[in-house]
PDB file of C-alpha atoms in Angstrom:
ATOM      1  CA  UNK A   1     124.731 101.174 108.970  1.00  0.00           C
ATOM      2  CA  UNK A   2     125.222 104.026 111.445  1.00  0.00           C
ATOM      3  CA  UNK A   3     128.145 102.265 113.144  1.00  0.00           C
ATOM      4  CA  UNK A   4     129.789 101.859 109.469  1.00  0.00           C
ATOM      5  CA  UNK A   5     128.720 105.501 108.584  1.00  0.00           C
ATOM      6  CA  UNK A   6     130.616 106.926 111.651  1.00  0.00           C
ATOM      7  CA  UNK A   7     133.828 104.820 111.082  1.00  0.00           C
ATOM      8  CA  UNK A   8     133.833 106.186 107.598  1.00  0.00           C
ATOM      9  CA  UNK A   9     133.580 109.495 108.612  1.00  0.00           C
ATOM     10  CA  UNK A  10     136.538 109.005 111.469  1.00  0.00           C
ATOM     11  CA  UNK A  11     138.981 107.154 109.076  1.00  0.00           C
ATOM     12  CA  UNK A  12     138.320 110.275 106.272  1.00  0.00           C
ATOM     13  CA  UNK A  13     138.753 112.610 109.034  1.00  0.00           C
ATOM     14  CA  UNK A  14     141.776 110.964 110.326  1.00  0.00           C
ATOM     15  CA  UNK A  15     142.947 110.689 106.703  1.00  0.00           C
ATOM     16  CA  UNK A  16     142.690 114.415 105.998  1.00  0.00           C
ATOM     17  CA  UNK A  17     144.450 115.676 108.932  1.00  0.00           C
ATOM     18  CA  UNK A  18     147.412 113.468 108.253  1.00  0.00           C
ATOM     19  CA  UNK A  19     147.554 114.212 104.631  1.00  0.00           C
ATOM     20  CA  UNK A  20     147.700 118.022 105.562  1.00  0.00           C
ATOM     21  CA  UNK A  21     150.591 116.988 108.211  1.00  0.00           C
ATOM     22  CA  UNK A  22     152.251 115.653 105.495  1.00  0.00           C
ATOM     23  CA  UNK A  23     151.833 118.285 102.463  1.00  0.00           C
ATOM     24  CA  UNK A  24     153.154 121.033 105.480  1.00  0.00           C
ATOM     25  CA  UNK A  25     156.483 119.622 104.940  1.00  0.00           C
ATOM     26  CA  UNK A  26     156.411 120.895 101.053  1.00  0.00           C
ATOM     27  CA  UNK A  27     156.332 124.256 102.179  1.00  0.00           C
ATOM     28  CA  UNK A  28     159.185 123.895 103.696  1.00  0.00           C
ATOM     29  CA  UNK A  29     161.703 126.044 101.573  1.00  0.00           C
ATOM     30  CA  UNK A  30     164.616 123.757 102.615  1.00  0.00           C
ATOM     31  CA  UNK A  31     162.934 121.029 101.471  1.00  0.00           C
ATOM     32  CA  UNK A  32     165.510 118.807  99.988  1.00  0.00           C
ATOM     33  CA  UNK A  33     164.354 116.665  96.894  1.00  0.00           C
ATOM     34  CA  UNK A  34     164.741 113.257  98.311  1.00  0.00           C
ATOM     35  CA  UNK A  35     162.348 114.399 101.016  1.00  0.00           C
ATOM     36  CA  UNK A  36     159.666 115.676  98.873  1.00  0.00           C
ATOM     37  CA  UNK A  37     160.248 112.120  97.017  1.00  0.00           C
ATOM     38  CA  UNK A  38     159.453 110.545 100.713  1.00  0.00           C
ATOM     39  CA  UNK A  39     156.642 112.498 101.478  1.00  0.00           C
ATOM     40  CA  UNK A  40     155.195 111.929  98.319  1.00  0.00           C
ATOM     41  CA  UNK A  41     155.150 108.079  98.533  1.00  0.00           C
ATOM     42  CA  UNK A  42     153.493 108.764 102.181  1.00  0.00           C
ATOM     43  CA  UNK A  43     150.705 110.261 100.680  1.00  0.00           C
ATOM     44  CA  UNK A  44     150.315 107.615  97.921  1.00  0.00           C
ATOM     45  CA  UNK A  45     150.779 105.414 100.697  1.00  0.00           C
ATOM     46  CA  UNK A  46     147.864 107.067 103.029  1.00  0.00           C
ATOM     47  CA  UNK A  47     145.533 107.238  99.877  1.00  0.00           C
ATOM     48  CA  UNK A  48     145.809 103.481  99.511  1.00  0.00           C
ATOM     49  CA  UNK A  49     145.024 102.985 103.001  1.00  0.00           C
ATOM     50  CA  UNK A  50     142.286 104.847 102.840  1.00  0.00           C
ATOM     51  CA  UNK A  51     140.909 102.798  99.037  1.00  0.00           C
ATOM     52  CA  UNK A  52     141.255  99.856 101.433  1.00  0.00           C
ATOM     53  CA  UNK A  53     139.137 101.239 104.383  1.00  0.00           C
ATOM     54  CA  UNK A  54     136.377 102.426 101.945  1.00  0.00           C
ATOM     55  CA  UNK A  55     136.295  99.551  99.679  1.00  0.00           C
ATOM     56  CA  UNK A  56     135.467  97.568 103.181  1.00  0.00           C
ATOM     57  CA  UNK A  57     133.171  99.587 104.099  1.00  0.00           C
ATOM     58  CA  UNK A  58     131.101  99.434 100.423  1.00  0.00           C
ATOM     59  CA  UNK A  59     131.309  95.481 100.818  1.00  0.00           C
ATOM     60  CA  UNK A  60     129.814  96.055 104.245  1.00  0.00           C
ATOM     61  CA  UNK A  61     127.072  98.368 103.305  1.00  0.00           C
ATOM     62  CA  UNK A  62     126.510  96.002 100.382  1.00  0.00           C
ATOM     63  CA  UNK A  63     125.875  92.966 102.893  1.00  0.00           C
ATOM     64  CA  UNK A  64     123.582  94.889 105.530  1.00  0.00           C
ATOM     65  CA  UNK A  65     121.972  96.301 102.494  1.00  0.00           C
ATOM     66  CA  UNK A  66     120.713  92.730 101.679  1.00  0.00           C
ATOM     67  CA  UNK A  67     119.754  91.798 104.618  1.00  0.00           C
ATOM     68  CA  UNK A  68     117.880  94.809 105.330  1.00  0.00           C
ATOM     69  CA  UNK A  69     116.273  93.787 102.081  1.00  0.00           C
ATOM     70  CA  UNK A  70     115.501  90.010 103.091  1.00  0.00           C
ATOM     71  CA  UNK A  71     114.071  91.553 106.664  1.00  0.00           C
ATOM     72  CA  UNK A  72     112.157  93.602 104.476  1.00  0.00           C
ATOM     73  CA  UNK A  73     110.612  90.769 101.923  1.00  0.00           C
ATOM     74  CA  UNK A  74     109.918  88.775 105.128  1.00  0.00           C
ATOM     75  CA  UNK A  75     107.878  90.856 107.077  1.00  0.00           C
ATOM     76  CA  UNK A  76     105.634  90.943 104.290  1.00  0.00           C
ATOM     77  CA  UNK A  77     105.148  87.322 103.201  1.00  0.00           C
ATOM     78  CA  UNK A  78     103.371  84.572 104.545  1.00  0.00           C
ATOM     79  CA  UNK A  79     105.574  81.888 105.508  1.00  0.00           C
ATOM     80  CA  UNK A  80     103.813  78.827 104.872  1.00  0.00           C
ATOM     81  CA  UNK A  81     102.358  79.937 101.227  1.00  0.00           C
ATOM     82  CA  UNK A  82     104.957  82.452  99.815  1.00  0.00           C
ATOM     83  CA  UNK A  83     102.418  85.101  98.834  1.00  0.00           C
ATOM     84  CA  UNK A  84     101.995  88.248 100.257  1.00  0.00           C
ATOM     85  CA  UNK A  85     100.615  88.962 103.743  1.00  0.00           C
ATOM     86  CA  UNK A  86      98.280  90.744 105.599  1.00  0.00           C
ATOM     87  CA  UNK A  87     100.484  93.655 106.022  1.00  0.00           C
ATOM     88  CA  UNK A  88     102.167  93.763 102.729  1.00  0.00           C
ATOM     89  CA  UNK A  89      98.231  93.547 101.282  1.00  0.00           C
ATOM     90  CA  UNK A  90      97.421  96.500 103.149  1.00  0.00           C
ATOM     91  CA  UNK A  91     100.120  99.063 101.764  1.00  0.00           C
ATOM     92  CA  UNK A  92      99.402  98.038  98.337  1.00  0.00           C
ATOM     93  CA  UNK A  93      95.805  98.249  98.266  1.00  0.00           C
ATOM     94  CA  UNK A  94      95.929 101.733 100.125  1.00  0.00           C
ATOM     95  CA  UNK A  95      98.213 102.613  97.276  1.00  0.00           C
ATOM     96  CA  UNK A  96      95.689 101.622  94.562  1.00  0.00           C
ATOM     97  CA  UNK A  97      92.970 103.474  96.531  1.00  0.00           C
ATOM     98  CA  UNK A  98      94.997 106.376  96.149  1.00  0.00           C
ATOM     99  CA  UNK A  99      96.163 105.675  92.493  1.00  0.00           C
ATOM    100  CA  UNK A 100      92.617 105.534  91.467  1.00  0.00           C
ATOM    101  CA  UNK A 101      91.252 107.938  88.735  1.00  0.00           C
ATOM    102  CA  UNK A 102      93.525 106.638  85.993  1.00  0.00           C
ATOM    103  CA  UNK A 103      90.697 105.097  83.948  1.00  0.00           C
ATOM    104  CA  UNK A 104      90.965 101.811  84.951  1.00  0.00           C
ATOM    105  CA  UNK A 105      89.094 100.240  87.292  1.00  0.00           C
ATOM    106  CA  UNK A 106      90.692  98.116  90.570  1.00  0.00           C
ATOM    107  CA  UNK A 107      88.834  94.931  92.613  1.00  0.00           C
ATOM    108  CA  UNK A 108      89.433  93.524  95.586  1.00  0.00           C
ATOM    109  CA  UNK A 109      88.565  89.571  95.021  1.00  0.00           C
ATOM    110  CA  UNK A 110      88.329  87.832  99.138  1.00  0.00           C
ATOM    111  CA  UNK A 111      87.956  83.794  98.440  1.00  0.00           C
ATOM    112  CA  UNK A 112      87.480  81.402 101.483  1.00  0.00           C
ATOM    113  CA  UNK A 113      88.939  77.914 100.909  1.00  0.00           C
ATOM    114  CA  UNK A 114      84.993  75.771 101.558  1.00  0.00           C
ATOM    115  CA  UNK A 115      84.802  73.595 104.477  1.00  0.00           C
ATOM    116  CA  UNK A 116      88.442  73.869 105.223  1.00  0.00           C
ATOM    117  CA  UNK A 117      88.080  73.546 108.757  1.00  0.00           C
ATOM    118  CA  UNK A 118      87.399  69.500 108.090  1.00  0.00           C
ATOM    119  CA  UNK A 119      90.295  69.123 106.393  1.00  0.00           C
ATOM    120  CA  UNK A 120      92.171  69.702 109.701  1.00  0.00           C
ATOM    121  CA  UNK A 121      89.307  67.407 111.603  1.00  0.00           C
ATOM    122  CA  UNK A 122      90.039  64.355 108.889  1.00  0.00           C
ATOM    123  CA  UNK A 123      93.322  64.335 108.167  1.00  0.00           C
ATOM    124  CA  UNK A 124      95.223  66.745 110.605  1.00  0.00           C
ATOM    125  CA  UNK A 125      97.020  70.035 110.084  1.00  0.00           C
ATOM    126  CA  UNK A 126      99.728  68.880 108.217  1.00  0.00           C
ATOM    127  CA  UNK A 127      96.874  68.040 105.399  1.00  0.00           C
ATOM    128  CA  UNK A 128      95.715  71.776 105.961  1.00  0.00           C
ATOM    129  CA  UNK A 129      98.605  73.164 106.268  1.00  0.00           C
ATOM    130  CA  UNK A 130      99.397  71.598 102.709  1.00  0.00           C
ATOM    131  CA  UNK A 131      96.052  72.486 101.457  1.00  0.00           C
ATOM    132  CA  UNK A 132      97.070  76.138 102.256  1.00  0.00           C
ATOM    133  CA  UNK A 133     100.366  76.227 100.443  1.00  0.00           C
ATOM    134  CA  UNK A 134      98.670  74.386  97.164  1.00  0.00           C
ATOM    135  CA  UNK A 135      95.969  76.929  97.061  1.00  0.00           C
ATOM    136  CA  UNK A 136      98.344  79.261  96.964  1.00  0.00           C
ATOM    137  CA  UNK A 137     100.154  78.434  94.271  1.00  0.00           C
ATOM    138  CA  UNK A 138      96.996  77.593  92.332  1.00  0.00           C
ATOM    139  CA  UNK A 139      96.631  81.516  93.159  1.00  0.00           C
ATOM    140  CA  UNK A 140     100.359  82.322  91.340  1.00  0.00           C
ATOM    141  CA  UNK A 141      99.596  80.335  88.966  1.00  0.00           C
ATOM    142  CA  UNK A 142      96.426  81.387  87.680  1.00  0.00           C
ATOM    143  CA  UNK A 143      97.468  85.254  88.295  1.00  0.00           C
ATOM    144  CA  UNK A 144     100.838  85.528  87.201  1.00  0.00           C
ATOM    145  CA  UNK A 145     102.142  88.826  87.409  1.00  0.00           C
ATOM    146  CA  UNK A 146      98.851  90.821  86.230  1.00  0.00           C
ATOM    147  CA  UNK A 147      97.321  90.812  89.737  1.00  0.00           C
ATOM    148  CA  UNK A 148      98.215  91.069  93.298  1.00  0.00           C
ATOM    149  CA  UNK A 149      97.950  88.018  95.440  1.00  0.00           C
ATOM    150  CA  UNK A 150      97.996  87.619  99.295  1.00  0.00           C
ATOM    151  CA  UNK A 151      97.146  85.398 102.186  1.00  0.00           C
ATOM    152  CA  UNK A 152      94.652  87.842 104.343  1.00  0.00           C
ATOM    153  CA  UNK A 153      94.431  85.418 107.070  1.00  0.00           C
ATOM    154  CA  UNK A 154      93.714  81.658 108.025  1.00  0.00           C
ATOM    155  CA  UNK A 155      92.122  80.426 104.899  1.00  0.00           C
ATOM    156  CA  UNK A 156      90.933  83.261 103.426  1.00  0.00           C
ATOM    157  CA  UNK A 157      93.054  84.928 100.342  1.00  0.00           C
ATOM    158  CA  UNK A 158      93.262  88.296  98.655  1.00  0.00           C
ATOM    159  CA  UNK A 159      93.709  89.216  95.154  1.00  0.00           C
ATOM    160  CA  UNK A 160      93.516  92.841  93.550  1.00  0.00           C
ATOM    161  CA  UNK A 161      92.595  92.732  90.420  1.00  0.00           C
ATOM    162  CA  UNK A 162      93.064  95.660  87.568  1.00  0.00           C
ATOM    163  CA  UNK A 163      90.995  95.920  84.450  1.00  0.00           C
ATOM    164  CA  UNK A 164      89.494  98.275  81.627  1.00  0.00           C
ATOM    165  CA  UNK A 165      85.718  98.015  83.143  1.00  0.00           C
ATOM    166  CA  UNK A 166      83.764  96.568  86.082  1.00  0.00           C
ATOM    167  CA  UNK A 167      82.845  93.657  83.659  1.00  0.00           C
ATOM    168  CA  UNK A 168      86.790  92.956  82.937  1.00  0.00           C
ATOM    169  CA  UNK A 169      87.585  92.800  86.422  1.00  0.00           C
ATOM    170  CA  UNK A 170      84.637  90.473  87.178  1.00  0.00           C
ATOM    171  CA  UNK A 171      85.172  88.370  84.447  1.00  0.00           C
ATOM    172  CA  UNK A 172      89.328  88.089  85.787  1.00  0.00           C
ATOM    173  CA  UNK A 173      87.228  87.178  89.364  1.00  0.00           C
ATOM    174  CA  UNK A 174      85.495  84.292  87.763  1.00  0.00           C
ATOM    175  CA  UNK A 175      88.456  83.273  86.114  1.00  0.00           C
ATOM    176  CA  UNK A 176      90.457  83.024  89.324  1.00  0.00           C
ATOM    177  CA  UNK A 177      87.417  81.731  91.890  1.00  0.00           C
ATOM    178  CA  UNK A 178      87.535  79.190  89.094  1.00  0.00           C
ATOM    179  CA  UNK A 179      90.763  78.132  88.595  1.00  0.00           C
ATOM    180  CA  UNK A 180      91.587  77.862  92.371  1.00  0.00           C
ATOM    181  CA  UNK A 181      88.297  75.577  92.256  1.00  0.00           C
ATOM    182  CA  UNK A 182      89.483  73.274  90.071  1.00  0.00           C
ATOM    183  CA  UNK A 183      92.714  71.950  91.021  1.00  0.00           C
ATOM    184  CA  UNK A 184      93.253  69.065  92.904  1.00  0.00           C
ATOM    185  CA  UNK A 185      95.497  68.755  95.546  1.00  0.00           C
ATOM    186  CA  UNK A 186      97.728  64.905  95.958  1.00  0.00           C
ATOM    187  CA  UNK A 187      98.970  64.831  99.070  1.00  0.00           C
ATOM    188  CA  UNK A 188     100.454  61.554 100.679  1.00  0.00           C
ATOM    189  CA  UNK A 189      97.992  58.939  99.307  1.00  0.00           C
ATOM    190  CA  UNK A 190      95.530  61.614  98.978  1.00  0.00           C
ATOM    191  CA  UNK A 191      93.762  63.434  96.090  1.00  0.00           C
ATOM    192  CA  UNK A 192      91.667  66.223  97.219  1.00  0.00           C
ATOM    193  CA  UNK A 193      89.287  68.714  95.445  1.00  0.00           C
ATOM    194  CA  UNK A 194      89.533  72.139  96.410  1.00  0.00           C
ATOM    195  CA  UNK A 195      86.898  74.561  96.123  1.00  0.00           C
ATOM    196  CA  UNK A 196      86.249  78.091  97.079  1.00  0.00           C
ATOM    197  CA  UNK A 197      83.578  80.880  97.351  1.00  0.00           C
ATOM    198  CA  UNK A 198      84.698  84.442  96.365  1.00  0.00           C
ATOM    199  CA  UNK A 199      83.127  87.813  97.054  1.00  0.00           C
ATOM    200  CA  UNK A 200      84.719  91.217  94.918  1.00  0.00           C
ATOM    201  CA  UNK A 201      84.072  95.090  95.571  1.00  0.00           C
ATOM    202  CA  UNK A 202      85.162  97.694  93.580  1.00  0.00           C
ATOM    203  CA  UNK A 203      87.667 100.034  94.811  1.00  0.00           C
ATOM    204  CA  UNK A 204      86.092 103.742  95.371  1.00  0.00           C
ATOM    205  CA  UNK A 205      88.490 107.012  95.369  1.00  0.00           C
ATOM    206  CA  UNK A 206      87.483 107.616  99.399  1.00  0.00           C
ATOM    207  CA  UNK A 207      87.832 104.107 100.327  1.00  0.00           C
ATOM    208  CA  UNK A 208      89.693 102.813 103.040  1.00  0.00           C
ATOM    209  CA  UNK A 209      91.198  99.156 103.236  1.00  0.00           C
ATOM    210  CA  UNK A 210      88.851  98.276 106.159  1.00  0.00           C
ATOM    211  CA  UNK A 211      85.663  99.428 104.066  1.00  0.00           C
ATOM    212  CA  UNK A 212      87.109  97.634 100.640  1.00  0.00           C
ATOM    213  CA  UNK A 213      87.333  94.831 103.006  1.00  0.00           C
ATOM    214  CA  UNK A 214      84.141  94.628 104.428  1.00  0.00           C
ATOM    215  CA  UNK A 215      82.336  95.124 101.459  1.00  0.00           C
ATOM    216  CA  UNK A 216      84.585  91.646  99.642  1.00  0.00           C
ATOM    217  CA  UNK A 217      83.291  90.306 102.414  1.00  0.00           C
ATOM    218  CA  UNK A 218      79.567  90.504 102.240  1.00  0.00           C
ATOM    219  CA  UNK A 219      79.943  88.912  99.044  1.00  0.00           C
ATOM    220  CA  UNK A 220      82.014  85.882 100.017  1.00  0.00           C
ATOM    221  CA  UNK A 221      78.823  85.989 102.712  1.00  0.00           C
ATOM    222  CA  UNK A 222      76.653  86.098 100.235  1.00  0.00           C
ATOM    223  CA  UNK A 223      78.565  83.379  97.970  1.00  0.00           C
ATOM    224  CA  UNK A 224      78.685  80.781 101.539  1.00  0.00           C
ATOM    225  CA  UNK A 225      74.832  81.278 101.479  1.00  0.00           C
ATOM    226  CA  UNK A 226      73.386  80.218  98.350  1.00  0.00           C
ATOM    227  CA  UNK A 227      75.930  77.127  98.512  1.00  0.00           C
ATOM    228  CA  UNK A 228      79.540  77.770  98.500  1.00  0.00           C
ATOM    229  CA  UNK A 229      82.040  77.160  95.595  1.00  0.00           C
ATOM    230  CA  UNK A 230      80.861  80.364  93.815  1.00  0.00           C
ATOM    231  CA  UNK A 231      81.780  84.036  93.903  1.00  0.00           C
ATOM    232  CA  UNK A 232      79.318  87.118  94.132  1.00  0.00           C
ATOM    233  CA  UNK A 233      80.365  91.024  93.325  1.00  0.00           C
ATOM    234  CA  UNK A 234      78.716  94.451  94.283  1.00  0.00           C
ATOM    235  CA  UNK A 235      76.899  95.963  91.230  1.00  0.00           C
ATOM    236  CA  UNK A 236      74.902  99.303  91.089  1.00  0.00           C
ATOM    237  CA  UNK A 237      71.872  97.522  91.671  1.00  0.00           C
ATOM    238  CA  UNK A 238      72.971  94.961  94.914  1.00  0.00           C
ATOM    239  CA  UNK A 239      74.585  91.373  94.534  1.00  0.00           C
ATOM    240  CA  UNK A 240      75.208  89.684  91.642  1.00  0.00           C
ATOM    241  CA  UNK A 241      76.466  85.984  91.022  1.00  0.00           C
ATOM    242  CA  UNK A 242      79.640  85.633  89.030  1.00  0.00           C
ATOM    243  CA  UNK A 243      79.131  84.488  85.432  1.00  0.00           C
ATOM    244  CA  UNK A 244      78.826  80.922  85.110  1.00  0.00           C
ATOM    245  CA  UNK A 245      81.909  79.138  84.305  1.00  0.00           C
ATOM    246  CA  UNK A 246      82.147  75.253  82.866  1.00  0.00           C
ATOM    247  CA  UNK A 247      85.270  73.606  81.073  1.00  0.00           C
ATOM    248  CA  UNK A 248      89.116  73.999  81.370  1.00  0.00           C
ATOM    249  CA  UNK A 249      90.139  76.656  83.498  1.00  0.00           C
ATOM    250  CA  UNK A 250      92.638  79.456  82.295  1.00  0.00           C
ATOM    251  CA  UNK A 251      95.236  81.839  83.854  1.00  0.00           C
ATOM    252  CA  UNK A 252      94.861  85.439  83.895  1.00  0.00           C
ATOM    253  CA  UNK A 253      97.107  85.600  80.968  1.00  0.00           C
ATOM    254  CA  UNK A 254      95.454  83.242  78.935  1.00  0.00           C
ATOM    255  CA  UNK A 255      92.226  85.088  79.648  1.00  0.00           C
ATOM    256  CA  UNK A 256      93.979  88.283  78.440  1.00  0.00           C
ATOM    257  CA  UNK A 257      94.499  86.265  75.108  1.00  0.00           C
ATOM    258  CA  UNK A 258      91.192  85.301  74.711  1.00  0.00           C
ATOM    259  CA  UNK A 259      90.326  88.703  75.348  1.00  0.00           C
ATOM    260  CA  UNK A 260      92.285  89.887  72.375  1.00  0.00           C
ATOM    261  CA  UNK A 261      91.447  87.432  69.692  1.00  0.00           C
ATOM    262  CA  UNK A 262      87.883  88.152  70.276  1.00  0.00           C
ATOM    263  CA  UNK A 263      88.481  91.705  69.351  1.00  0.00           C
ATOM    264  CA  UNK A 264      87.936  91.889  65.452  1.00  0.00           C
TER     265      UNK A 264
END
């Protein structure tokens, strides 16, 4: 972009000074009309040059512009699942830590994909690998755009989570640690159950991302110790399991419905 930027500015410059070189001549006072006529087309001609040269240099911009833009949107996604990565996970949450005071209340939901590690021992990485990329998209599935999904690292996934009250975004938890828990994954000839265990903090106004992150994670500790395939969160009064879920599992959205036809 700088190299365009400074080839812009010569061929303007250059433009300029010959357009002056040319007007000098009408001043002239024995200018004759057929050479004002001349010089006129020479600017025309000059101006269209110069269209040319700029309307290059737009279609240039345009394309490093977009692939400024890809470079951008890859550094921040995972490339085996598609969601967002570690780095992209940490900008946004430090921007809801520093959005908060609105009203509404933010979580930070950490799940850990149970037992993964054998997965790799059975069936070899190409089963976990593909494991992985299904959980994920059990993840976009079930949270649409109303939450924030990202891979934090090996098999352990992010999601930040907005709601009206603690209980809403505990309840959106559940929903998701459920979800995620209930899909089964065909791959080749085989049909695997998924499960995970899920630990969610509330954000705080002088929170960093490493404390938010610590505290998601004594939950999912706390969830890996009384079993796995369940999700704890960080009340007033210490640890509490998520509300039991049983029967089909929902999206975020259709959560939001039920939500809204239980109002009277």
């Amino acid at each position: 972009l700088q190299v365009i930027s400074h080839r812009v500015a010569a061929d303007v410059s250059a433009h300029s000074e010959k357009v002056v070189h040319i007007t000098d001549r009408l001043a002239t006072p024995t200018t004759q009309p057929e050479q004002v006529l001349s010089t006129i087309n020479e600017i025309i001609t000059a101006n269209q040059a110069m269209q040319g040269q700029l309307a290059d240099a737009q279609k240039r911009i345009a394309q490093q512009t977009r692939m400024i833009e890809q470079a951008s949107l890859q550094a921040r996604t995972d490339a085996l699942t598609g969601l967002a990565n570690r780095r992209a996970l940490n900008e946004f949450l430090a921007n809801c830590i520093g959005a908060l005071g609105d009203g509404s209340v933010t979580g930070l939901l950490l799940m850990d994909i149970d037992h993964f590690k054998s997965f790799n021992d059975n069936f070899g990485h190409a089963t976990g690998d593909a494991v992985l990329a299904s959980f994920a998209r059990s993840m976009a599935t079930c949270c649409g755009e109303s939450s924030y999904s990202a891979r934090y690292g090996g098999e352990e996934f992010a999601v930040v989570l907005s709601g009206e009250s603690i209980d809403d975004v505990v309840r959106q938890a559940t929903e998701v640690r459920y979800f995620v828990s209930e899909q089964v994954i065909s791959h080749e000839d085989l049909q695997l159950q998924i499960t995970a265990s899920g630990g969610l903090c509330v954000l705080l106004p002088d929170d960093t991302c490493t404390a938010a992150y610590e505290r998601a994670d004594k939950g999912l500790y706390q969830s890996k110790k009384a079993g796995r395939n369940r999700g704890f969160w960080l009340a007033d009064n210490g640890w509490l399991p998520f509300p039991k879920r049983s029967g089909a599992a929902h999206t975020l959205i259709d959560l939001a419905r039920t939500k809204d036809s239980d109002t009277p």
